Amino acid sequence: MTHDEARDRLPDLLDDRDDRLLLAHVNTCHACQQQLFRLNRVDRILRANAMQTTRRRLSRRWYGVAVTAVAAAFILVVPGRGHQPRGQILRSATGATMGQATLSKTDAQNLAVSLELHGVKMTSGDVYVLWTRSTASPRPVPVGRFMVDASGSCKAHFTLPSRSQWTRFWVTPPSHPSLVLATT
């Protein structure tokens, strides 16, 4: 896959991370990694704005009714404890707690990944990568990129396909994926 082909197909990774050739290119191309990070940020901003606009349009009464109906339907459709958020603590090499990665089911095909880190000894504005691995494959999968603020904290949200069992998470700099800064 050429760089130009990969760059044109980067938006496909926002919804589906099954394209092995595209993922292989992105794992080795810093320019595509940066572009994918930007696309993820824009996607999150657009989704958040769409959600706020939708909420404003609904009256408070109808919004409450809609939320109740969706919650009831979700409880009926999702059996057992499968919809309960599952958190995994991220620790440094010394064992210090640095944050948590929480998985929760969003729909039949996706899991939401919420990453919260605090007190991280990273430079504000630097980009880092959250990785995971599934029980189906020994290959690491990049979940997404994020930045920390001046206090070393961040809150980031990503999406993973729910068809895999994601077993662990870890954080690295994008240029040194073997340098693990925090892991579950």
C-alpha positions as protocol buffer text, in pm:
chain_id: "A"
residue {
  index: 1
  type: MET
  ca { x: 0 y: 0 z: 0 }
}
residue {
  index: 2
  type: THR
  ca { x: 141 y: 340 z: -97 }
}
residue {
  index: 3
  type: HIS
  ca { x: 147 y: 635 z: 139 }
}
residue {
  index: 4
  type: ASP
  ca { x: -103 y: 827 z: -76 }
}
residue {
  index: 5
  type: GLU
  ca { x: -347 y: 533 z: -77 }
}
residue {
  index: 6
  type: ALA
  ca { x: -316 y: 500 z: 299 }
}
residue {
  index: 7
  type: ARG
  ca { x: -364 y: 874 z: 358 }
}
residue {
  index: 8
  type: ASP
  ca { x: -683 y: 871 z: 150 }
}
residue {
  index: 9
  type: ARG
  ca { x: -820 y: 574 z: 346 }
}
residue {
  index: 10
  type: LEU
  ca { x: -736 y: 698 z: 699 }
}
residue {
  index: 11
  type: PRO
  ca { x: -1097 y: 805 z: 769 }
}
residue {
  index: 12
  type: ASP
  ca { x: -1196 y: 438 z: 725 }
}
residue {
  index: 13
  type: LEU
  ca { x: -1008 y: 361 z: 1050 }
}
residue {
  index: 14
  type: LEU
  ca { x: -1249 y: 579 z: 1248 }
}
residue {
  index: 15
  type: ASP
  ca { x: -1522 y: 316 z: 1208 }
}
residue {
  index: 16
  type: ASP
  ca { x: -1346 y: -8 z: 1122 }
}
residue {
  index: 17
  type: ARG
  ca { x: -1000 y: -131 z: 1224 }
}
residue {
  index: 18
  type: ASP
  ca { x: -998 y: -452 z: 1018 }
}
residue {
  index: 19
  type: ASP
  ca { x: -788 y: -336 z: 724 }
}
residue {
  index: 20
  type: ARG
  ca { x: -454 y: -507 z: 792 }
}
residue {
  index: 21
  type: LEU
  ca { x: -264 y: -336 z: 508 }
}
residue {
  index: 22
  type: LEU
  ca { x: -380 y: 8 z: 617 }
}
residue {
  index: 23
  type: LEU
  ca { x: -301 y: -62 z: 984 }
}
residue {
  index: 24
  type: ALA
  ca { x: 44 y: -196 z: 890 }
}
residue {
  index: 25
  type: HIS
  ca { x: 119 y: 126 z: 703 }
}
residue {
  index: 26
  type: VAL
  ca { x: -12 y: 350 z: 985 }
}
residue {
  index: 27
  type: ASN
  ca { x: 197 y: 159 z: 1242 }
}
residue {
  index: 28
  type: THR
  ca { x: 513 y: 256 z: 1057 }
}
residue {
  index: 29
  type: CYS
  ca { x: 424 y: 601 z: 915 }
}
residue {
  index: 30
  type: HIS
  ca { x: 450 y: 895 z: 1152 }
}
residue {
  index: 31
  type: ALA
  ca { x: 270 y: 1132 z: 911 }
}
residue {
  index: 32
  type: CYS
  ca { x: -30 y: 899 z: 885 }
}
residue {
  index: 33
  type: GLN
  ca { x: -30 y: 849 z: 1263 }
}
residue {
  index: 34
  type: GLN
  ca { x: -52 y: 1226 z: 1310 }
}
residue {
  index: 35
  type: GLN
  ca { x: -328 y: 1259 z: 1052 }
}
residue {
  index: 36
  type: LEU
  ca { x: -527 y: 974 z: 1211 }
}
residue {
  index: 37
  type: PHE
  ca { x: -490 y: 1143 z: 1551 }
}
residue {
  index: 38
  type: ARG
  ca { x: -631 y: 1467 z: 1403 }
}
residue {
  index: 39
  type: LEU
  ca { x: -917 y: 1281 z: 1236 }
}
residue {
  index: 40
  type: ASN
  ca { x: -1005 y: 1111 z: 1567 }
}
residue {
  index: 41
  type: ARG
  ca { x: -1015 y: 1447 z: 1745 }
}
residue {
  index: 42
  type: VAL
  ca { x: -1236 y: 1605 z: 1479 }
}
residue {
  index: 43
  type: ASP
  ca { x: -1465 y: 1301 z: 1486 }
}
residue {
  index: 44
  type: ARG
  ca { x: -1501 y: 1324 z: 1866 }
}
residue {
  index: 45
  type: ILE
  ca { x: -1573 y: 1699 z: 1848 }
}
residue {
  index: 46
  type: LEU
  ca { x: -1834 y: 1652 z: 1575 }
}
residue {
  index: 47
  type: ARG
  ca { x: -2003 y: 1370 z: 1765 }
}
residue {
  index: 48
  type: ALA
  ca { x: -2009 y: 1575 z: 2086 }
}
residue {
  index: 49
  type: ASN
  ca { x: -2155 y: 1877 z: 1903 }
}
residue {
  index: 50
  type: ALA
  ca { x: -2418 y: 1661 z: 1733 }
}
residue {
  index: 51
  type: MET
  ca { x: -2517 y: 1516 z: 2070 }
}
residue {
  index: 52
  type: GLN
  ca { x: -2546 y: 1865 z: 2226 }
}
residue {
  index: 53
  type: THR
  ca { x: -2752 y: 1992 z: 1932 }
}
residue {
  index: 54
  type: THR
  ca { x: -2987 y: 1696 z: 1957 }
}
residue {
  index: 55
  type: ARG
  ca { x: -3031 y: 1748 z: 2329 }
}
residue {
  index: 56
  type: ARG
  ca { x: -3112 y: 2117 z: 2282 }
}
residue {
  index: 57
  type: ARG
  ca { x: -3377 y: 2038 z: 2023 }
}
residue {
  index: 58
  type: LEU
  ca { x: -3564 y: 1796 z: 2247 }
}
residue {
  index: 59
  type: SER
  ca { x: -3778 y: 1947 z: 2518 }
}
residue {
  index: 60
  type: ARG
  ca { x: -3683 y: 1847 z: 2871 }
}
residue {
  index: 61
  type: ARG
  ca { x: -3993 y: 1635 z: 2901 }
}
residue {
  index: 62
  type: TRP
  ca { x: -3936 y: 1440 z: 2580 }
}
residue {
  index: 63
  type: TYR
  ca { x: -3566 y: 1408 z: 2648 }
}
residue {
  index: 64
  type: GLY
  ca { x: -3642 y: 1245 z: 2984 }
}
residue {
  index: 65
  type: VAL
  ca { x: -3894 y: 1010 z: 2821 }
}
residue {
  index: 66
  type: ALA
  ca { x: -3645 y: 919 z: 2547 }
}
residue {
  index: 67
  type: VAL
  ca { x: -3364 y: 850 z: 2794 }
}
residue {
  index: 68
  type: THR
  ca { x: -3591 y: 632 z: 3007 }
}
residue {
  index: 69
  type: ALA
  ca { x: -3712 y: 436 z: 2703 }
}
residue {
  index: 70
  type: VAL
  ca { x: -3359 y: 383 z: 2571 }
}
residue {
  index: 71
  type: ALA
  ca { x: -3234 y: 272 z: 2913 }
}
residue {
  index: 72
  type: ALA
  ca { x: -3523 y: 27 z: 2950 }
}
residue {
  index: 73
  type: ALA
  ca { x: -3468 y: -111 z: 2599 }
}
residue {
  index: 74
  type: PHE
  ca { x: -3096 y: -145 z: 2664 }
}
residue {
  index: 75
  type: ILE
  ca { x: -3156 y: -338 z: 2986 }
}
residue {
  index: 76
  type: LEU
  ca { x: -3397 y: -572 z: 2806 }
}
residue {
  index: 77
  type: VAL
  ca { x: -3176 y: -627 z: 2500 }
}
residue {
  index: 78
  type: VAL
  ca { x: -2841 y: -675 z: 2672 }
}
residue {
  index: 79
  type: PRO
  ca { x: -2856 y: -987 z: 2887 }
}
residue {
  index: 80
  type: GLY
  ca { x: -2664 y: -1039 z: 3209 }
}
residue {
  index: 81
  type: ARG
  ca { x: -2370 y: -826 z: 3305 }
}
residue {
  index: 82
  type: GLY
  ca { x: -2231 y: -783 z: 2953 }
}
residue {
  index: 83
  type: HIS
  ca { x: -2318 y: -415 z: 2946 }
}
residue {
  index: 84
  type: GLN
  ca { x: -2147 y: -328 z: 3273 }
}
residue {
  index: 85
  type: PRO
  ca { x: -1837 y: -110 z: 3231 }
}
residue {
  index: 86
  type: ARG
  ca { x: -1514 y: -301 z: 3288 }
}
residue {
  index: 87
  type: GLY
  ca { x: -1223 y: -98 z: 3419 }
}
residue {
  index: 88
  type: GLN
  ca { x: -857 y: -189 z: 3404 }
}
residue {
  index: 89
  type: ILE
  ca { x: -605 y: -2 z: 3617 }
}
residue {
  index: 90
  type: LEU
  ca { x: -298 y: 137 z: 3436 }
}
residue {
  index: 91
  type: ARG
  ca { x: 24 y: 126 z: 3639 }
}
residue {
  index: 92
  type: SER
  ca { x: 377 y: 250 z: 3584 }
}
residue {
  index: 93
  type: ALA
  ca { x: 679 y: 18 z: 3584 }
}
residue {
  index: 94
  type: THR
  ca { x: 715 y: 91 z: 3957 }
}
residue {
  index: 95
  type: GLY
  ca { x: 355 y: -14 z: 4023 }
}
residue {
  index: 96
  type: ALA
  ca { x: 217 y: 335 z: 4083 }
}
residue {
  index: 97
  type: THR
  ca { x: -145 y: 380 z: 3970 }
}
residue {
  index: 98
  type: MET
  ca { x: -157 y: 618 z: 3674 }
}
residue {
  index: 99
  type: GLY
  ca { x: -519 y: 583 z: 3567 }
}
residue {
  index: 100
  type: GLN
  ca { x: -779 y: 355 z: 3420 }
}
residue {
  index: 101
  type: ALA
  ca { x: -908 y: 227 z: 3088 }
}
residue {
  index: 102
  type: THR
  ca { x: -1279 y: 146 z: 3103 }
}
residue {
  index: 103
  type: LEU
  ca { x: -1468 y: -59 z: 2845 }
}
residue {
  index: 104
  type: SER
  ca { x: -1843 y: -27 z: 2804 }
}
residue {
  index: 105
  type: LYS
  ca { x: -2074 y: -159 z: 2536 }
}
residue {
  index: 106
  type: THR
  ca { x: -2219 y: 114 z: 2312 }
}
residue {
  index: 107
  type: ASP
  ca { x: -2409 y: -101 z: 2062 }
}
residue {
  index: 108
  type: ALA
  ca { x: -2404 y: -450 z: 1910 }
}
residue {
  index: 109
  type: GLN
  ca { x: -2077 y: -389 z: 1726 }
}
residue {
  index: 110
  type: ASN
  ca { x: -1880 y: -141 z: 1938 }
}
residue {
  index: 111
  type: LEU
  ca { x: -1722 y: -89 z: 2276 }
}
residue {
  index: 112
  type: ALA
  ca { x: -1644 y: 255 z: 2413 }
}
residue {
  index: 113
  type: VAL
  ca { x: -1298 y: 291 z: 2566 }
}
residue {
  index: 114
  type: SER
  ca { x: -1260 y: 570 z: 2821 }
}
residue {
  index: 115
  type: LEU
  ca { x: -903 y: 649 z: 2919 }
}
residue {
  index: 116
  type: GLU
  ca { x: -826 y: 856 z: 3227 }
}
residue {
  index: 117
  type: LEU
  ca { x: -469 y: 926 z: 3331 }
}
residue {
  index: 118
  type: HIS
  ca { x: -337 y: 1154 z: 3604 }
}
residue {
  index: 119
  type: GLY
  ca { x: -1 y: 1261 z: 3742 }
}
residue {
  index: 120
  type: VAL
  ca { x: 174 y: 1134 z: 3433 }
}
residue {
  index: 121
  type: LYS
  ca { x: 533 y: 1248 z: 3398 }
}
residue {
  index: 122
  type: MET
  ca { x: 492 y: 1334 z: 3031 }
}
residue {
  index: 123
  type: THR
  ca { x: 535 y: 1661 z: 2853 }
}
residue {
  index: 124
  type: SER
  ca { x: 218 y: 1862 z: 2798 }
}
residue {
  index: 125
  type: GLY
  ca { x: 122 y: 1860 z: 2432 }
}
residue {
  index: 126
  type: ASP
  ca { x: 313 y: 1542 z: 2348 }
}
residue {
  index: 127
  type: VAL
  ca { x: 118 y: 1272 z: 2171 }
}
residue {
  index: 128
  type: TYR
  ca { x: 94 y: 921 z: 2314 }
}
residue {
  index: 129
  type: VAL
  ca { x: -65 y: 597 z: 2194 }
}
residue {
  index: 130
  type: LEU
  ca { x: -304 y: 367 z: 2378 }
}
residue {
  index: 131
  type: TRP
  ca { x: -258 y: 5 z: 2266 }
}
residue {
  index: 132
  type: THR
  ca { x: -454 y: -313 z: 2331 }
}
residue {
  index: 133
  type: ARG
  ca { x: -443 y: -683 z: 2248 }
}
residue {
  index: 134
  type: SER
  ca { x: -724 y: -930 z: 2193 }
}
residue {
  index: 135
  type: THR
  ca { x: -747 y: -1296 z: 2285 }
}
residue {
  index: 136
  type: ALA
  ca { x: -791 y: -1370 z: 1912 }
}
residue {
  index: 137
  type: SER
  ca { x: -454 y: -1228 z: 1806 }
}
residue {
  index: 138
  type: PRO
  ca { x: -114 y: -1177 z: 1968 }
}
residue {
  index: 139
  type: ARG
  ca { x: -58 y: -862 z: 1757 }
}
residue {
  index: 140
  type: PRO
  ca { x: -93 y: -527 z: 1935 }
}
residue {
  index: 141
  type: VAL
  ca { x: -370 y: -297 z: 1813 }
}
residue {
  index: 142
  type: PRO
  ca { x: -343 y: 83 z: 1837 }
}
residue {
  index: 143
  type: VAL
  ca { x: -662 y: 208 z: 2002 }
}
residue {
  index: 144
  type: GLY
  ca { x: -593 y: 578 z: 1957 }
}
residue {
  index: 145
  type: ARG
  ca { x: -371 y: 876 z: 2025 }
}
residue {
  index: 146
  type: PHE
  ca { x: -405 y: 1131 z: 2302 }
}
residue {
  index: 147
  type: MET
  ca { x: -226 y: 1421 z: 2468 }
}
residue {
  index: 148
  type: VAL
  ca { x: -183 y: 1508 z: 2835 }
}
residue {
  index: 149
  type: ASP
  ca { x: -229 y: 1854 z: 2982 }
}
residue {
  index: 150
  type: ALA
  ca { x: 24 y: 2049 z: 3188 }
}
residue {
  index: 151
  type: SER
  ca { x: -74 y: 1859 z: 3504 }
}
residue {
  index: 152
  type: GLY
  ca { x: -5 y: 1525 z: 3333 }
}
residue {
  index: 153
  type: SER
  ca { x: -374 y: 1434 z: 3308 }
}
residue {
  index: 154
  type: CYS
  ca { x: -601 y: 1336 z: 3023 }
}
residue {
  index: 155
  type: LYS
  ca { x: -947 y: 1204 z: 2948 }
}
residue {
  index: 156
  type: ALA
  ca { x: -985 y: 1044 z: 2608 }
}
residue {
  index: 157
  type: HIS
  ca { x: -1251 y: 832 z: 2441 }
}
residue {
  index: 158
  type: PHE
  ca { x: -1206 y: 571 z: 2170 }
}
residue {
  index: 159
  type: THR
  ca { x: -1406 y: 292 z: 2005 }
}
residue {
  index: 160
  type: LEU
  ca { x: -1316 y: -75 z: 1957 }
}
residue {
  index: 161
  type: PRO
  ca { x: -1510 y: -352 z: 1785 }
}
residue {
  index: 162
  type: SER
  ca { x: -1699 y: -565 z: 2037 }
}
residue {
  index: 163
  type: ARG
  ca { x: -1643 y: -893 z: 1851 }
}
residue {
  index: 164
  type: SER
  ca { x: -1302 y: -935 z: 2020 }
}
residue {
  index: 165
  type: GLN
  ca { x: -1214 y: -987 z: 2384 }
}
residue {
  index: 166
  type: TRP
  ca { x: -968 y: -705 z: 2466 }
}
residue {
  index: 167
  type: THR
  ca { x: -736 y: -827 z: 2739 }
}
residue {
  index: 168
  type: ARG
  ca { x: -491 y: -552 z: 2829 }
}
residue {
  index: 169
  type: PHE
  ca { x: -396 y: -192 z: 2757 }
}
residue {
  index: 170
  type: TRP
  ca { x: -70 y: 0 z: 2757 }
}
residue {
  index: 171
  type: VAL
  ca { x: 60 y: 348 z: 2673 }
}
residue {
  index: 172
  type: THR
  ca { x: 368 y: 432 z: 2467 }
}
residue {
  index: 173
  type: PRO
  ca { x: 515 y: 727 z: 2280 }
}
residue {
  index: 174
  type: PRO
  ca { x: 428 y: 696 z: 1908 }
}
residue {
  index: 175
  type: SER
  ca { x: 792 y: 699 z: 1802 }
}
residue {
  index: 176
  type: HIS
  ca { x: 896 y: 429 z: 2056 }
}
residue {
  index: 177
  type: PRO
  ca { x: 621 y: 165 z: 2080 }
}
residue {
  index: 178
  type: SER
  ca { x: 850 y: -61 z: 2282 }
}
residue {
  index: 179
  type: LEU
  ca { x: 882 y: 202 z: 2560 }
}
residue {
  index: 180
  type: VAL
  ca { x: 581 y: 121 z: 2782 }
}
residue {
  index: 181
  type: LEU
  ca { x: 491 y: 410 z: 3010 }
}
residue {
  index: 182
  type: ALA
  ca { x: 186 y: 248 z: 3174 }
}
residue {
  index: 183
  type: THR
  ca { x: 18 y: -90 z: 3145 }
}
residue {
  index: 184
  type: THR
  ca { x: -275 y: -288 z: 3286 }
}
